Coordinates of C-alpha atoms and ligand atoms in Angstrom, one line a residue:
M1055 CA 0.6 0.1 0.2
K1056 CA 3.1 2.8 1.6
H1057 CA 4.5 1.0 -2.2
R1058 CA 1.7 2.3 -4.4
F1059 CA 1.4 5.4 -2.2
F1060 CA 5.0 5.8 -3.0
L1061 CA 4.8 5.1 -6.7
R1062 CA 2.1 7.2 -7.3
S1063 CA 4.0 10.4 -5.6
L1064 CA 6.9 9.6 -7.8
L1065 CA 4.9 9.7 -10.8
A1066 CA 2.7 12.7 -10.2
V1067 CA 6.8 14.5 -9.1
A1068 CA 8.0 13.2 -12.9
A1069 CA 5.1 14.7 -15.0
T1070 CA 5.6 17.7 -13.2
A1071 CA 9.6 17.8 -14.2
A1072 CA 8.7 16.7 -17.5
F1073 CA 5.9 19.7 -17.2
A1074 CA 8.2 22.1 -15.8
L1075 CA 10.8 21.1 -17.8
P1076 CA 10.7 22.2 -21.7
A1077 CA 10.3 25.7 -19.7
F1078 CA 13.8 25.0 -18.3
A1079 CA 15.6 23.4 -20.6
Q1080 CA 14.1 25.4 -24.3
A1081 CA 17.3 26.0 -25.7
P1082 CA 18.9 29.8 -25.8
I1083 CA 18.3 31.7 -29.0
V1084 CA 22.1 31.2 -31.2
I1085 CA 23.7 33.4 -32.5
K1086 CA 26.6 33.7 -34.8
F1087 CA 29.2 35.9 -35.0
S1088 CA 31.2 36.1 -38.2
H1089 CA 34.4 38.4 -38.5
V1090 CA 37.7 38.2 -40.8
V1091 CA 40.3 39.4 -38.6
A1092 CA 42.1 38.5 -35.6
N1093 CA 40.7 38.0 -31.6
D1094 CA 43.7 40.9 -30.6
T1095 CA 42.2 43.5 -32.7
P1096 CA 39.7 45.9 -32.1
K1097 CA 37.1 44.3 -34.3
G1098 CA 38.4 41.5 -32.1
H1099 CA 38.1 42.6 -28.4
A1100 CA 34.2 44.7 -29.3
A1101 CA 32.5 40.6 -30.4
D1102 CA 33.4 39.1 -27.3
F1103 CA 33.0 42.5 -24.8
F1104 CA 29.5 42.5 -26.9
K1105 CA 29.2 38.9 -26.1
K1106 CA 29.6 38.6 -22.7
K1107 CA 27.2 42.0 -22.3
A1108 CA 24.0 40.3 -24.7
E1109 CA 24.3 36.6 -22.1
E1110 CA 24.9 38.5 -19.3
L1111 CA 21.8 41.3 -20.2
T1112 CA 19.6 38.3 -21.7
K1113 CA 20.9 35.4 -18.2
G1114 CA 21.9 33.3 -20.6
K1115 CA 19.0 32.9 -23.4
V1116 CA 21.0 34.3 -25.9
K1117 CA 24.5 32.3 -27.0
I1118 CA 26.7 34.9 -28.9
E1119 CA 28.9 32.5 -30.9
V1120 CA 32.2 34.4 -32.8
Y1121 CA 33.9 33.4 -35.1
A1122 CA 37.1 35.2 -36.2
N1123 CA 39.8 35.8 -38.7
S1124 CA 37.8 34.1 -41.2
T1125 CA 37.1 31.1 -39.7
L1126 CA 33.4 31.4 -41.0
Y1127 CA 33.1 32.5 -44.4
K1128 CA 35.3 35.3 -45.6
D1129 CA 35.1 38.5 -46.5
K1130 CA 32.3 38.5 -49.4
E1131 CA 30.5 34.4 -48.0
E1132 CA 30.0 36.3 -44.8
M1133 CA 27.6 38.7 -46.5
E1134 CA 26.1 36.7 -48.3
A1135 CA 26.0 34.3 -45.4
L1136 CA 23.7 37.3 -43.1
Q1137 CA 21.4 37.3 -45.9
I1138 CA 20.9 33.7 -46.0
G1139 CA 21.0 33.4 -42.6
A1140 CA 23.7 31.2 -42.5
V1141 CA 25.1 33.2 -39.6
Q1142 CA 23.5 36.4 -37.5
M1143 CA 26.1 39.2 -37.4
L1144 CA 29.1 40.2 -39.3
A1145 CA 31.2 43.8 -38.5
P1146 CA 32.0 44.6 -42.1
S1147 CA 34.3 47.3 -43.2
L1148 CA 32.5 50.1 -44.8
A1149 CA 34.7 49.9 -48.0
K1150 CA 32.9 46.1 -47.9
F1151 CA 29.2 47.5 -48.5
G1152 CA 30.0 48.6 -53.1
P1153 CA 29.0 45.6 -53.9
L1154 CA 25.4 45.0 -52.2
G1155 CA 24.8 48.3 -54.2
V1156 CA 24.4 51.1 -51.4
K1157 CA 28.4 52.9 -52.2
E1158 CA 27.3 55.8 -49.8
F1159 CA 29.8 53.3 -47.7
E1160 CA 32.4 54.3 -50.0
V1161 CA 32.0 57.5 -48.1
F1162 CA 34.3 56.7 -45.4
D1163 CA 37.3 54.9 -48.2
L1164 CA 37.9 58.3 -49.7
P1165 CA 41.8 59.5 -48.5
Y1166 CA 42.2 62.2 -45.2
I1167 CA 38.5 63.2 -45.2
F1168 CA 38.6 62.7 -42.3
D1169 CA 41.5 64.2 -40.0
D1170 CA 40.3 62.3 -36.6
Y1171 CA 38.1 60.1 -35.0
N1172 CA 37.2 63.0 -33.5
E1173 CA 35.6 64.2 -36.6
L1174 CA 34.3 61.1 -37.9
H1175 CA 32.7 60.7 -35.3
K1176 CA 30.1 63.0 -36.1
I1177 CA 29.1 61.4 -39.0
T1178 CA 29.3 57.7 -37.7
Q1179 CA 28.1 59.3 -34.6
G1180 CA 25.9 61.3 -35.7
P1181 CA 21.6 61.2 -37.6
M1182 CA 24.1 61.2 -40.5
G1183 CA 25.8 57.7 -39.8
R1184 CA 22.2 57.0 -39.1
T1185 CA 20.7 57.2 -41.8
M1186 CA 23.2 56.0 -43.9
L1187 CA 22.3 53.1 -41.5
D1188 CA 19.3 52.7 -42.8
K1189 CA 20.1 52.8 -45.7
L1190 CA 20.7 48.3 -45.8
E1191 CA 17.0 47.9 -44.9
P1192 CA 15.7 46.6 -48.6
K1193 CA 19.0 45.0 -49.1
G1194 CA 17.1 42.7 -45.9
I1195 CA 20.0 44.0 -42.8
R1196 CA 19.7 46.0 -40.2
G1197 CA 22.0 48.5 -39.4
L1198 CA 23.1 48.1 -35.3
A1199 CA 26.6 50.1 -34.9
Y1200 CA 30.1 51.6 -36.0
W1201 CA 32.4 51.0 -34.4
D1202 CA 35.9 52.4 -35.1
N1203 CA 38.8 50.1 -35.3
G1204 CA 41.8 53.6 -37.2
F1205 CA 43.1 55.3 -39.3
K1206 CA 45.2 52.9 -42.6
S1207 CA 48.9 52.9 -44.0
F1208 CA 50.9 51.8 -47.0
S1209 CA 53.1 48.9 -46.7
S1210 CA 55.8 47.0 -49.5
N1211 CA 59.0 45.6 -49.7
K1212 CA 60.1 49.3 -50.8
P1213 CA 60.3 52.8 -49.2
M1214 CA 57.5 55.1 -49.7
K1215 CA 57.5 58.6 -49.6
T1216 CA 56.5 60.0 -52.5
P1217 CA 53.4 59.8 -55.5
A1218 CA 56.2 58.4 -57.2
D1219 CA 57.2 55.6 -55.4
F1220 CA 53.3 54.1 -55.3
K1221 CA 54.2 54.4 -59.4
G1222 CA 53.3 50.5 -61.1
M1223 CA 52.9 48.2 -57.2
K1224 CA 50.3 45.7 -57.8
M1225 CA 48.0 47.2 -53.8
R1226 CA 45.8 45.1 -52.8
I1227 CA 42.0 46.7 -51.6
Q1228 CA 39.2 45.7 -50.7
S1229 CA 36.4 45.6 -52.5
S1230 CA 35.8 49.5 -52.7
K1231 CA 35.8 51.8 -56.2
V1232 CA 37.3 54.6 -54.2
L1233 CA 40.0 52.4 -53.0
E1234 CA 40.6 51.8 -56.3
S1235 CA 40.1 55.0 -57.7
Q1236 CA 42.8 56.2 -54.8
M1237 CA 45.7 53.7 -55.9
R1238 CA 45.3 54.1 -59.0
S1239 CA 46.1 58.6 -58.1
L1240 CA 49.3 57.0 -57.4
G1241 CA 49.9 54.8 -60.1
S1242 CA 49.1 52.1 -58.7
L1243 CA 47.8 48.2 -59.9
P1244 CA 45.3 48.1 -57.5
Q1245 CA 43.5 44.6 -56.5
V1246 CA 40.7 43.7 -54.7
L1247 CA 41.6 40.6 -52.5
A1248 CA 39.6 39.1 -49.1
F1249 CA 41.5 39.4 -46.5
S1250 CA 41.8 36.5 -45.5
E1251 CA 44.1 36.3 -48.6
V1252 CA 45.9 38.9 -47.9
Y1253 CA 48.7 37.8 -46.1
Q1254 CA 50.2 35.0 -49.1
A1255 CA 49.7 37.5 -50.8
L1256 CA 52.5 39.7 -49.7
Q1257 CA 54.6 37.3 -49.1
T1258 CA 54.1 35.0 -53.1
G1259 CA 54.8 38.6 -54.4
V1260 CA 51.2 38.8 -56.5
V1261 CA 50.6 41.8 -55.2
D1262 CA 53.4 44.2 -53.2
G1263 CA 52.2 46.3 -50.9
T1264 CA 49.0 47.3 -48.7
E1265 CA 47.4 49.7 -46.8
N1266 CA 45.9 49.2 -43.7
P1267 CA 45.4 50.3 -40.2
I1268 CA 48.2 48.4 -37.4
S1269 CA 45.9 46.5 -35.5
N1270 CA 45.2 44.5 -38.9
L1271 CA 48.5 44.6 -39.9
Y1272 CA 49.6 43.3 -36.9
T1273 CA 47.7 40.2 -36.0
Q1274 CA 47.8 39.1 -39.4
K1275 CA 52.1 39.4 -39.4
M1276 CA 52.0 41.7 -42.9
H1277 CA 55.4 43.0 -40.8
E1278 CA 56.7 40.5 -41.7
V1279 CA 56.3 39.8 -45.1
Q1280 CA 57.2 43.8 -46.3
K1281 CA 60.0 45.5 -45.8
H1282 CA 58.0 49.2 -45.2
L1283 CA 55.6 51.3 -43.7
T1284 CA 54.8 54.9 -44.7
M1285 CA 53.5 56.0 -41.6
S1286 CA 50.3 58.6 -44.1
E1287 CA 46.4 58.0 -42.1
H1288 CA 45.4 59.2 -44.8
G1289 CA 42.3 56.4 -45.3
Y1290 CA 39.9 56.1 -42.4
L1291 CA 38.6 52.2 -41.2
G1292 CA 35.9 50.9 -39.4
Y1293 CA 33.0 48.3 -39.7
A1294 CA 28.9 48.5 -39.3
V1295 CA 27.7 46.0 -37.1
I1296 CA 24.4 44.4 -39.4
T1297 CA 21.9 41.7 -38.3
N1298 CA 19.7 40.0 -40.4
K1299 CA 16.7 42.1 -40.2
K1300 CA 14.5 39.0 -40.6
F1301 CA 16.0 37.3 -37.6
W1302 CA 16.2 40.8 -35.5
D1303 CA 12.7 41.9 -36.0
G1304 CA 11.3 38.1 -35.1
L1305 CA 13.4 38.3 -31.7
P1306 CA 11.1 38.6 -28.6
A1307 CA 11.2 42.2 -27.7
D1308 CA 12.5 41.8 -24.4
I1309 CA 15.1 40.4 -25.4
R1310 CA 15.7 42.6 -28.9
K1311 CA 15.6 45.2 -26.3
Q1312 CA 18.3 43.5 -24.3
L1313 CA 20.5 42.9 -26.8
E1314 CA 20.7 47.0 -28.3
E1315 CA 21.1 47.7 -24.6
A1316 CA 24.5 44.9 -25.1
M1317 CA 25.4 46.6 -28.5
V1318 CA 25.7 50.5 -26.9
Q1319 CA 27.9 49.8 -24.0
A1320 CA 29.8 47.2 -27.2
T1321 CA 30.4 50.2 -28.9
K1322 CA 30.8 52.6 -26.7
F1323 CA 34.1 50.1 -26.0
A1324 CA 35.3 49.1 -29.2
N1325 CA 35.5 52.7 -30.0
D1326 CA 37.5 53.9 -26.3
V1327 CA 40.0 51.3 -27.4
A1328 CA 40.7 51.4 -30.7
K1329 CA 42.9 53.8 -30.7
S1330 CA 44.9 52.3 -28.1
E1331 CA 45.2 48.7 -29.8
N1332 CA 45.9 50.5 -33.5
D1333 CA 49.2 52.4 -30.8
K1334 CA 49.8 48.5 -29.0
S1335 CA 50.6 47.1 -32.0
L1336 CA 52.3 50.1 -33.5
D1337 CA 55.1 49.4 -30.4
A1338 CA 55.0 45.7 -30.8
V1339 CA 56.2 46.3 -34.7
K1340 CA 58.6 48.8 -34.3
K1341 CA 60.2 46.0 -31.5
S1342 CA 59.2 43.3 -33.7
G1343 CA 62.3 45.6 -36.5
K1344 CA 60.8 43.2 -39.5
T1345 CA 59.8 47.0 -40.7
Q1346 CA 60.8 50.0 -40.8
V1347 CA 58.3 52.3 -39.7
Y1348 CA 58.5 55.5 -41.6
V1349 CA 56.6 59.1 -40.3
P1350 CA 56.2 61.2 -42.9
T1351 CA 58.0 64.7 -43.1
P1352 CA 54.9 67.8 -43.2
E1353 CA 55.7 68.6 -46.9
E1354 CA 55.5 64.5 -48.2
R1355 CA 52.6 64.3 -46.1
T1356 CA 50.9 66.9 -48.1
A1357 CA 52.6 65.8 -51.4
L1358 CA 50.7 62.7 -51.2
K1359 CA 47.6 63.9 -49.6
K1360 CA 47.4 66.4 -52.5
A1361 CA 48.2 63.2 -55.2
L1362 CA 44.7 61.3 -52.9
V1363 CA 42.4 64.0 -52.9
K1364 CA 41.3 64.0 -56.3
T1365 CA 40.1 60.8 -55.9
H1366 CA 37.0 63.1 -53.9
A1367 CA 35.8 64.2 -57.6
E1368 CA 36.4 61.1 -59.1
M1369 CA 34.2 59.9 -57.3
E1370 CA 31.5 62.2 -56.7
S1371 CA 29.3 60.7 -59.4
R1372 CA 28.9 57.5 -58.0
I1373 CA 29.1 58.4 -54.4
G1374 CA 26.9 61.7 -53.9
K1375 CA 27.8 65.1 -54.4
E1376 CA 25.4 66.0 -51.9
L1377 CA 27.2 63.2 -49.9
I1378 CA 30.5 64.5 -50.0
Q1379 CA 29.6 68.4 -49.1
S1380 CA 27.6 67.4 -46.8
I1381 CA 30.5 65.5 -44.7
Y1382 CA 33.1 68.4 -45.7
K1383 CA 30.0 70.7 -43.5
E1384 CA 30.5 68.4 -40.4
T1385 CA 34.6 68.2 -40.4
G1386 CA 35.4 71.8 -42.3
F1387 CA 37.3 69.3 -44.7
D1388 CA 37.8 72.2 -47.7
P1389 CA 40.3 70.2 -50.6
A1390 CA 40.0 73.7 -51.8
K1391 CA 42.1 75.0 -49.6
L1392 CA 45.4 71.9 -49.7
Ligands
LMR1571 C1 40.4 44.6 -45.3 O1 40.0 43.7 -45.3 O2 41.6 44.4 -45.0 C2 40.0 44.9 -43.7 O3 38.5 44.9 -43.8 C3 39.8 44.0 -42.3 C4 38.9 44.1 -40.7 O4 38.2 43.5 -41.0 O5 39.5 44.5 -40.7

């Protein structure tokens, strides 16, 4: 008798547990966040920070899987993967949105359009930046934030001091028509390559040189296969953090809100550390002794600037004169004053 009572109680407990179980065992929402750079870079650190914050704020209801260093997808493939929903988040550089048909982002590639992070933030952290992100919506993409990397410098196996030094050099670029025009304005031969292919292309001589913020150069060990680095800091490289719009809109409202909060915090973190991360990498490159780091004189810098800024007028019809002018207005840049 006692035995049967015990058995019945046991079954009741088991039944309650079985009903209760789905609530406890509900699988977390998984967000695959793919990117192409090393973990130890501004973007890598920011993606890891976002993961931590997002999992914390959603109390584990969301799991972020970060795939760094092109382990999941390379440049072009990652964009396609996001659109079909194979991954949920990316942070491609702004130079990589042109092939998607959103040419406005290439305005960020114009050489010397921003002198420093402060000028840049007037755009990326202001209403113009938001309007540009909204242009991604018809492509099934929701733009969440801008994360900084830094200002690019040229590297190659020969010294580059004057515009003439660039003549005939095969230079790797990202998939941006503005960067193509920029390299041509120096008489170089631009070659689009996925980021994951750059080290080998430099090592084997497929290309002679490239341009990068120092954090990318150092963490991909490009300084080991490039004898010279000219601190031209001629152009900006940063990211738009993006998600698949359908996925994002389909999230429970409370979770979406928590993820938005995690993104606000990650963006602050990203933009706070970007400069010091690049400074750290520059120190490491210098210490390695593998590359000669050259800082152009003011005269050399002006000559380079004059040659490169021609790109602005050349790209007007592609990017839009109005957009370029409104950036000049925000930052105070005036090409006529060079
Ligand atoms: C590049 O391809 O050089 C960069 O866009 C890589 C990156 O994501 O910083």
